[in-house]
Structures are given as C-alpha cells and as structure tokens.
Amino acid sequence: MINKAGREIPDEILERYGKEGFQGSFYRDQASYQKASPRVRSLMDPGRGKLVPSIREVLEKCNLRDGMVLSFHHHFRDGDYIVNMVMAQVAAMGVRDITICASSLGAAHDPVAGYIEEGIVTGIQSSGVRGKIGEAISYGKLKNPAIIRSHGGRVRAIEEGDVHIDIAFIGAPTSDEYGNARGIGGKSDCGVLSYSMVDAQYADQVVVITDCLVPFPNCPASISMVHVDYVCVVDAIGDPGRIVSNVVRMTRDVRELTMARYCTQVIALSPYFKDGFSFQTGGGGASLAVNTMLKSIMEEKQIRMSFAIGGITQPMCELLEAGLVEHIVDAQAFDLGAIESIRTNPRHHEISTSEYANPMNKGAFVNKLDFVILGALEVDVNFHVNVVTGSDGIVRGAPGGHPDTAAGSKCSIIVAPLIRGRIPTVCDKVVTVVTPGETVDIVVTDYGIAINPGRPDLIAAYRDSRLPLCTIEELRDMAYAIVGKPDEIRFKDRVVGIIESRDGTIMDVVREMEPYEAGYY
Amino acid sequence: MINKAGREIPDEILERYGKEGFQGSFYRDQASYQKASPRVRSLMDPGRGKLVPSIREVLEKCNLRDGMVLSFHHHFRDGDYIVNMVMAQVAAMGVRDITICASSLGAAHDPVAGYIEEGIVTGIQSSGVRGKIGEAISYGKLKNPAIIRSHGGRVRAIEEGDVHIDIAFIGAPTSDEYGNARGIGGKSDCGVLSYSMVDAQYADQVVVITDCLVPFPNCPASISMVHVDYVCVVDAIGDPGRIVSNVVRMTRDVRELTMARYCTQVIALSPYFKDGFSFQTGGGGASLAVNTMLKSIMEEKQIRMSFAIGGITQPMCELLEAGLVEHIVDAQAFDLGAIESIRTNPRHHEISTSEYANPMNKGAFVNKLDFVILGALEVDVNFHVNVVTGSDGIVRGAPGGHPDTAAGSKCSIIVAPLIRGRIPTVCDKVVTVVTPGETVDIVVTDYGIAINPGRPDLIAAYRDSRLPLCTIEELRDMAYAIVGKPDEIRFKDRVVGIIESRDGTIMDVVREMEPYEAGYY
C-alpha cells in the first residue's frame, strides 16, 4: 500500500507485524487499548537481598535463553559500557537470537555488529542506529528488519505490547542495594534516567548495574526499587568523559550564525512568542546560538518561558538561573552544566520519556510545546524529513524526539544548511521519511526560509517581515543549482529496516544496500 | 477451612473469591504473577484539553453505569469533600450497584451509609471503615461483603487485578489543566498523594478534582498528566481544618508516658538500635512521646536514623531538621508541620503506597524497617492483633499499614493500655485477626511488657534489663483480674466483611451483628 506519506509499504511487512501504514499524524487520537504488563516476582522476605556479584550470575538468575528481548538505555551515549558488558556475557553463554531493544545505539556499540554477524543478535529495535551496527543492518546482516522508533514511539510500543522486554538493564550512576537508582551522585553522572523508566515498569526482570553503591535509601529515586530484581556493582558503567561533553560549543560558523539569526526572528515574530511560551532546542551549534539570541529579546520584551524541554544544555540552564524560564523538564542531560543544574535547581525536573513524548498516553509534554527547533539530513518538497539514512542510503541516524515534537508543537522549525559538502539538504524526495511533512511548519536554511503551505496562518504572520522567505521548491532549486541533482541510491528489494511512526503505524521502510566493497567493517 | 491464624474461613467465601486462607506471612514470597493493566484512551491532539466544568459532566464523559468500581483516596481524612461530592451525583444519575474502592473511609463519609441502604452502593473495599458505614456493614445492609485491606494489600489487590477500578477520583490540592497534580500549594494542602498513585496507574479512567488550578506545568507532579483523563475545578475539595491537625498533641497522660518510657527502653536496648536504624511510629500520644524521648538517647549515643517512614508528624520532621534523620519517606502527612517539611526540606520525600508497603512488588520500604510502633484495639495470647472491630463487634477501625509494617520490620512493637474503660486490651482471643501474631514481636502495656516466644533472640536481649517483662498470658490475667472476662459477642452466621491478608489470602471474616435496636442510624 501507499501510505499517507506517499511511501510504498510492502503488504508482507504490514501482515507480518499486524500493522497499518501511516494514516496521518493524529489518526489514532482517542484510540483505546489495553496496556501491556510484565510478569513479575514478589520480594516479601525482608531477609533476602538483591545484590548479585557479576553480570554472568545475573544472567543466570534471570534464566537468560535464546530468543529473549534485552533492553538498554543511552544516557551514557558514547561513553556507555553497559551494552557491551552485558552482550559479551550473553555471547559467552552461547545464547542466540537475542533482540536488543535500546532507547538508542551509537558508535560505542560497534561490537554488537559482530554479534549480528554471528546470529547472537537477530533483532534491533532502537531510535539511533549508528556506526557498524547501521552498516550491518543496511548490508542485510541482521536476520529481522531493524525497527526504528522515536523516543515517544518506543514508550508507546512497550506500553501497547508491540515489544515485550524480558530483561531490562539499567546503568545507574548511583544505586542502593535494593535498586533505588538515580542519574546523579556517582562517578559517571548522566543527570536523569528518563529512558529507562518505561523499561523498569514493563520488563519482566529488571537489573540495575552501578559503579557507585550508596546507602539505602537512595532518594528521590529515578528508578524505584519496587521494579528492580537485581543489583550488580561493576568497576565502571561508562567513560565519564564521553557521557557528557563538558564544553558547550558556541559556534563561530558563519552559516550556523546566519541560520540562528533567521530562526530567532522566526520565533520572535510568530504569534506564539508571548509570556509563558514553551520551547525545545537541540545541542547543535545553530540551536545553542538561538538560545543565546533569544535571551536578549526575552529580556527586552519581558517574556518568560513556562517550560523548556528535551535534551538539556547549559545555555538553557542559564536562562533558568536568570529567571527567564519557569521550569526545565528534562529527559536527557547533554552536558555537565545540565547535570549540575538538575542536581541543584529545584525547578529543573527529571521526567519519563512517556511524559516527554508518548503519543498514546493521556497527554505528553510535547502536546504543550509551542516551538521546537530540529535538524535534518534531508527535507523534501513535501516537507518530509529524513534523520535516519545518510546520503549513501546507510542507516546512521536517529529520530529521537524529532517526529514527536514536530507533531506536538504549534510551530516546528527545521534548521539545516542548504547543502552539506556535495549533498543537497532540500531535495525532491527524501531517501527515508521519518517525520511527515504535515507536522513540519518551517524550514530555515542559510539560503532562505520556506513555510509549509499547510500553515497559511504562519505564512500570513511573516508576510511583512524582512525574512528571506521562499518556497520549498525554490530552496530545492537553489540546492540543485549549486551541487546538482544527486543520483538515486540503488537498493535491493529486501526490507532491512522499518521506520515506525510514533503511533505504531508504518512510516517507511529501509531496504538492503548493494554491497560496494567486500569486508565493509 | 481453619487458616494459619486459627480462624475458620467459610469455604463458600474462598470459592466465591477464588482465594486461599492465610498460610503464613511469607507464603507468597517469590510468587510470580502477571500484573493487571488498564484500558486507556490516547490524547494525541494538542488542541484538545481536559477541563470539564462539573462532576456531573465528568461522570457523563466517563460513561458511568451500573456496577462500576469507583476509587478514592483519604489524604483529606475527616475534611474530605470528594467522596460525598461524587457520590451525590452518582445517586442523582440513578446509577446503582457501585463499588467504592477507597484507601480509607471515615466519619466524613456517613452519607455513604444511606447509599448502601438504597442499593446505590453494594460494595466497599477499604482500609478504614468507620462511623455509619461501619454500622451499615456490621448490621448487614451492604449487599456484598466489605473487603478490608491494609495499605500495602490495597496496592497488591489493584496490581494483581483482584479489583479493577473503572474511574479513579483524585482530590488534588493543586493541578494544572492537563492533570499534573500535587499534594501541596493550594488552600487544602495534604502534603502527598501517595495513596492515589496506584489508582492513577491502574484505573481505566482518571479524574483529578481540584480547588486550585495552577499554570502548566505543575512540577514535580505527584500524579502525572499521562494518567489523567479529565480535570474538574470545584469550589472546595475539603475542609483544611479537618485535613490536618495544626496542633501536635504532646501527651500528659500518665499511662501514655509510662508506655512511652517502656517503649523507648525497648528500642534503645534492642540489637537494632544502632547508627543507620529505621523507624516508623504513629500519631498517638505515646508514639509522639517516644519520638521525643528517643531524641536525647540518639544525641547522647551519636546514633542517627537512616530513614523514618509512614504517616509523618512534626516531631519526626524536627529530628530531620536536627540532622538525626537522614531521610523521611512519606506516604501520609498527619499535621501542618509535616506538610511544611515536605514542601521545604529536600530530604523529605513523597513515596507511593506501593513503595511503602506492597508485599507483592519487588521490595517495599517496610522490608527495610527496623522498628515500628503500632497500636491495637485488642491483642490475644497468640499475639494476634485486632485493629478493625470494636469491643461491640462493629467495624470501626482500619488496618492501615499495621499488618504491612509488622511483617516487614525486624522489631514490631504494639503499644496499648492494658484496659480501656471496662474493656481488656489483652485477651484470650481477639474478635477479629488483622495482624497475625507471628509478625508481632513485643507488646508494651502500662502494666508490663510481653515478648513473643517466637523471638527468643529478643527475649535474650532484654533478660538483664529492668523492664517489667512478663508473658502475654500474665498480661491477660492482669486485665481479666481488673475488669473481668468479657462476654463473647453474638454474631449471626452471615459474613459481612472479609479481612484480607496483605498477600491476598483471607485472614478472617466479620459476621453480621444481631440488631440491638431499631433505626440504628
């Protein structure tokens, strides 16, 4: 079938997973469903503890066996040791056919590509898939199609029972011996444990792995002991230097500063820029610059933000300290400044990823969002955005909260340079649709700004501005005029990845690449 | 069958509810079960709100119908307006056969007795049942047996699916229009919303009722918007003067002070009184006096408490402020001092009732408790405790956390005067077993102290003390010598109440009273 994003979804895939193709961003609004639930085991006897001396013994206690689904979180990003630590033991135990259900996977997890080759890992469900894992998927090494979900979509999939987690592994900067775990207080602080909260509630068995055991009770707990079966203390859960960056990069790139200026004007001139507005931005150079540029306008006009949300960086925490932001609600801390802020500022709150973005709960924070600033690998003339496949067709990105915030916010703004190297960002047709154009309102490039024709209210709002407005087709034409129209990527027929819409319908599929060299990793 | 507490449980009752009789306090340790889950409806459309102008319209939106289960919490205690407000509309709509599943019901809810008479309410599931509701139950007016559960047992029953809540009503001192609710910040502060957390997660539909609407987001939320369908703003959710007492009663009663002195010595001389011990006490005169007496011993011996738990009062908060308590974990605030403390002290934490005491989760706080001080209406020579039925056989009490903390703690101490008026507290056989004797360690009365023979370690610990130790039979004999042995209460055969053990097995039943007068209310 051709879905509402204009993508052909093979019927075989829809049947195999019992899914529909994407039908529109609010198609499942007010849909009713029975929530999934775990099979759990009680701990009544006060004499029994939860400490287990090694990962191996934890896996034995959990009765690890072929075909299980193991879950992980990515708050430690490129510094994560947990996935490799657990998977090495899984491999050593001779277990096969494992599905990894992670909130994201990155370059730190390259060893997983080897387990895919060996058939130890046969399923990947994740937001991000980068590095060698992405290559393994794109070259058809993974037995089952990888399922790519947004952060909100992952919570939905777990809560609706599309995926059932057998064992959740939660790396925790601190934990007590009963499993009360926090994102702060240890040697590998990550600030929050938001992605793991759904795993803790819906996995049959939950294992906390920490390198900093603290006295009971470790309060207030991000992950409560009532969900935790076992606690395992290891030497190190991550590399602190790679968990967060301790330097906030303030861009001097002329293109980034140009886009930041345009984006700041887009926000300041919009009907939603008023006292009590809400805002999400990312950690990129242009985004951070918007933060700084917005500050002086907010001060001048005496406009305060009701809440800032998302991945949080130090410049946003500075707005909180300055009294320009009422609350920060945080699902991921991107730098040391954000971690310090959530540790010390009572108006900086940890939230679950369900609260952040789950489209099928009774109302998430993204529904209350005025502005979101997002990136893109590609945007096409239908405003569809690709943040997953590279220009070579290989999986190397992550939807993250992109489709969630675009759908929820009143004004979603894509900020991206018109061309990257020899690659046009604005094009006829993105390789992969991740965020549907109907939820993308404005595209800001260094060459001009296009507003979605589906938002005549916004087009009217900027009519008299001095912003370099144009159509999305004009942006495409400019890009093609500079670097030419790229050749189409050649894929095989086989589906190796499924891009799931945040509501569980199928947005797009990723197909196997033609091998271009032997021994690609 | 005769259960392990020596009580005869009619087979008809066991079959009807698919239950076993009580088999011992840790019989279900490590039992595995599939958790229950609600049927929910998504809110994806950012344009739709949750505010509903009246309780009546909320009930209509929820499709209220005959036979539904409605849930309530009791943080507003004798000042609660919510139950009566909702039930008046239920009655006005002509709906019948409603089950009220409340964390507790008290004298504020006398109008419910009328709804029981009329068949509007045919089921009651609660911890406390007092006033006219208790009389209506005991005199056989309620169609189905009332089910009496401890606080931990209630969470267990909901999480195991023994009771499924159709609509949960959560009275909230503050809420935003999306249903983020908190126990503080309004005109009817109750400090915490711990009892409602399980209702929010397991009820199909969740309604927040508030008299103080605050700007979005109301953070940190006790009840998250992701669980809330509707928000209704009313003039008043309760009578602040009756929600909490603003005066902490410091006893001058000689008997209470005697018991407090004994109890303090019992604690101080026990093997568990060491740095890092944990503690729960109640709000009664003797309990509060223990708090005060313990303080000077802790200061003298440089012993600090790791955590205090339970219903919290100002004297405990003073220990926190004095640095003698590391953390307070709070499931109910008993006075204004406790509310002020949780509002201002970051080491005073709100917890869910599951975290507090649920026996079937993966480990609750009560499992980590060293000492608990508890009351009793009656204690018998088997150390069984009754806190539900009065000496006249009528239901007028509440297990609360009594069976939970007795089972979890290393040293459970019952403090009660040997006689009350003409009624002996220590007796041959309690009218109703609520907390089984195998979890009751020490009984402190104004006439002497009895240690459970099942705890030879404790008997040895106090052997050389100057405490007035005696056997439980000696306490009974003293009581009977003063006031005589009371006549047995005459019950009819019909079962009107079920005392559920915290693990869901049946501890005891309450039978219908012979009517002693016409028009008892």
JSON list of N, CA and C in Angstrom, two decimals, chain A residues 247-261 284-290 292-293:
[
{"chain": "A", "resi": 247, "resn": "VAL", "atom": "N", "xyz": [32.30, 20.89, 27.56]},
{"chain": "A", "resi": 247, "resn": "VAL", "atom": "CA", "xyz": [32.44, 22.20, 26.92]},
{"chain": "A", "resi": 247, "resn": "VAL", "atom": "C", "xyz": [31.23, 22.43, 26.03]},
{"chain": "A", "resi": 248, "resn": "VAL", "atom": "N", "xyz": [30.58, 23.54, 26.24]},
{"chain": "A", "resi": 248, "resn": "VAL", "atom": "CA", "xyz": [29.48, 23.89, 25.36]},
{"chain": "A", "resi": 248, "resn": "VAL", "atom": "C", "xyz": [30.08, 24.61, 24.15]},
{"chain": "A", "resi": 249, "resn": "ARG", "atom": "N", "xyz": [29.82, 24.02, 23.00]},
{"chain": "A", "resi": 249, "resn": "ARG", "atom": "CA", "xyz": [30.39, 24.57, 21.78]},
{"chain": "A", "resi": 249, "resn": "ARG", "atom": "C", "xyz": [29.57, 25.79, 21.35]},
{"chain": "A", "resi": 250, "resn": "MET", "atom": "N", "xyz": [30.14, 26.95, 21.40]},
{"chain": "A", "resi": 250, "resn": "MET", "atom": "CA", "xyz": [29.45, 28.13, 20.88]},
{"chain": "A", "resi": 250, "resn": "MET", "atom": "C", "xyz": [29.97, 28.38, 19.47]},
{"chain": "A", "resi": 251, "resn": "THR", "atom": "N", "xyz": [29.09, 28.32, 18.52]},
{"chain": "A", "resi": 251, "resn": "THR", "atom": "CA", "xyz": [29.52, 28.30, 17.13]},
{"chain": "A", "resi": 251, "resn": "THR", "atom": "C", "xyz": [30.08, 29.66, 16.67]},
{"chain": "A", "resi": 252, "resn": "ARG", "atom": "N", "xyz": [31.09, 29.61, 15.81]},
{"chain": "A", "resi": 252, "resn": "ARG", "atom": "CA", "xyz": [31.54, 30.81, 15.09]},
{"chain": "A", "resi": 252, "resn": "ARG", "atom": "C", "xyz": [31.33, 30.63, 13.59]},
{"chain": "A", "resi": 253, "resn": "ASP", "atom": "N", "xyz": [30.71, 29.51, 13.25]},
{"chain": "A", "resi": 253, "resn": "ASP", "atom": "CA", "xyz": [30.45, 29.19, 11.85]},
{"chain": "A", "resi": 253, "resn": "ASP", "atom": "C", "xyz": [29.45, 30.20, 11.29]},
{"chain": "A", "resi": 254, "resn": "VAL", "atom": "N", "xyz": [29.83, 30.82, 10.19]},
{"chain": "A", "resi": 254, "resn": "VAL", "atom": "CA", "xyz": [29.00, 31.89, 9.64]},
{"chain": "A", "resi": 254, "resn": "VAL", "atom": "C", "xyz": [27.64, 31.36, 9.21]},
{"chain": "A", "resi": 255, "resn": "ARG", "atom": "N", "xyz": [27.61, 30.18, 8.57]},
{"chain": "A", "resi": 255, "resn": "ARG", "atom": "CA", "xyz": [26.33, 29.61, 8.15]},
{"chain": "A", "resi": 255, "resn": "ARG", "atom": "C", "xyz": [25.44, 29.33, 9.36]},
{"chain": "A", "resi": 256, "resn": "GLU", "atom": "N", "xyz": [26.02, 28.75, 10.40]},
{"chain": "A", "resi": 256, "resn": "GLU", "atom": "CA", "xyz": [25.23, 28.45, 11.59]},
{"chain": "A", "resi": 256, "resn": "GLU", "atom": "C", "xyz": [24.69, 29.72, 12.23]},
{"chain": "A", "resi": 257, "resn": "LEU", "atom": "N", "xyz": [25.51, 30.75, 12.29]},
{"chain": "A", "resi": 257, "resn": "LEU", "atom": "CA", "xyz": [25.06, 32.01, 12.89]},
{"chain": "A", "resi": 257, "resn": "LEU", "atom": "C", "xyz": [23.96, 32.65, 12.05]},
{"chain": "A", "resi": 258, "resn": "THR", "atom": "N", "xyz": [24.08, 32.55, 10.73]},
{"chain": "A", "resi": 258, "resn": "THR", "atom": "CA", "xyz": [23.02, 33.07, 9.85]},
{"chain": "A", "resi": 258, "resn": "THR", "atom": "C", "xyz": [21.70, 32.34, 10.12]},
{"chain": "A", "resi": 259, "resn": "MET", "atom": "N", "xyz": [21.76, 31.02, 10.14]},
{"chain": "A", "resi": 259, "resn": "MET", "atom": "CA", "xyz": [20.54, 30.24, 10.39]},
{"chain": "A", "resi": 259, "resn": "MET", "atom": "C", "xyz": [19.97, 30.56, 11.77]},
{"chain": "A", "resi": 260, "resn": "ALA", "atom": "N", "xyz": [20.86, 30.72, 12.77]},
{"chain": "A", "resi": 260, "resn": "ALA", "atom": "CA", "xyz": [20.40, 31.02, 14.12]},
{"chain": "A", "resi": 260, "resn": "ALA", "atom": "C", "xyz": [19.67, 32.38, 14.16]},
{"chain": "A", "resi": 261, "resn": "ARG", "atom": "N", "xyz": [20.22, 33.36, 13.41]},
{"chain": "A", "resi": 261, "resn": "ARG", "atom": "CA", "xyz": [19.56, 34.66, 13.36]},
{"chain": "A", "resi": 261, "resn": "ARG", "atom": "C", "xyz": [18.18, 34.56, 12.72]},
{"chain": "A", "resi": 284, "resn": "GLY", "atom": "N", "xyz": [23.04, 21.33, 18.88]},
{"chain": "A", "resi": 284, "resn": "GLY", "atom": "CA", "xyz": [23.87, 21.75, 17.76]},
{"chain": "A", "resi": 284, "resn": "GLY", "atom": "C", "xyz": [24.25, 23.22, 17.85]},
{"chain": "A", "resi": 285, "resn": "GLY", "atom": "N", "xyz": [25.18, 23.61, 16.97]},
{"chain": "A", "resi": 285, "resn": "GLY", "atom": "CA", "xyz": [25.70, 24.97, 17.01]},
{"chain": "A", "resi": 285, "resn": "GLY", "atom": "C", "xyz": [24.63, 26.03, 16.80]},
{"chain": "A", "resi": 286, "resn": "ALA", "atom": "N", "xyz": [23.80, 25.86, 15.77]},
{"chain": "A", "resi": 286, "resn": "ALA", "atom": "CA", "xyz": [22.77, 26.84, 15.49]},
{"chain": "A", "resi": 286, "resn": "ALA", "atom": "C", "xyz": [21.75, 26.90, 16.63]},
{"chain": "A", "resi": 287, "resn": "SER", "atom": "N", "xyz": [21.37, 25.73, 17.14]},
{"chain": "A", "resi": 287, "resn": "SER", "atom": "CA", "xyz": [20.38, 25.68, 18.22]},
{"chain": "A", "resi": 287, "resn": "SER", "atom": "C", "xyz": [20.86, 26.44, 19.45]},
{"chain": "A", "resi": 288, "resn": "LEU", "atom": "N", "xyz": [22.11, 26.20, 19.83]},
{"chain": "A", "resi": 288, "resn": "LEU", "atom": "CA", "xyz": [22.65, 26.87, 21.01]},
{"chain": "A", "resi": 288, "resn": "LEU", "atom": "C", "xyz": [22.72, 28.38, 20.79]},
{"chain": "A", "resi": 289, "resn": "ALA", "atom": "N", "xyz": [23.04, 28.75, 19.57]},
{"chain": "A", "resi": 289, "resn": "ALA", "atom": "CA", "xyz": [23.10, 30.18, 19.28]},
{"chain": "A", "resi": 289, "resn": "ALA", "atom": "C", "xyz": [21.72, 30.82, 19.36]},
{"chain": "A", "resi": 290, "resn": "VAL", "atom": "N", "xyz": [20.68, 30.08, 18.95]},
{"chain": "A", "resi": 290, "resn": "VAL", "atom": "CA", "xyz": [19.30, 30.60, 19.08]},
{"chain": "A", "resi": 290, "resn": "VAL", "atom": "C", "xyz": [19.00, 30.89, 20.55]},
{"chain": "A", "resi": 292, "resn": "THR", "atom": "N", "xyz": [20.94, 31.74, 22.92]},
{"chain": "A", "resi": 292, "resn": "THR", "atom": "CA", "xyz": [21.60, 32.97, 23.35]},
{"chain": "A", "resi": 292, "resn": "THR", "atom": "C", "xyz": [20.93, 34.21, 22.74]},
{"chain": "A", "resi": 293, "resn": "MET", "atom": "N", "xyz": [20.62, 34.12, 21.45]},
{"chain": "A", "resi": 293, "resn": "MET", "atom": "CA", "xyz": [20.00, 35.27, 20.79]},
{"chain": "A", "resi": 293, "resn": "MET", "atom": "C", "xyz": [18.60, 35.55, 21.34]}
]
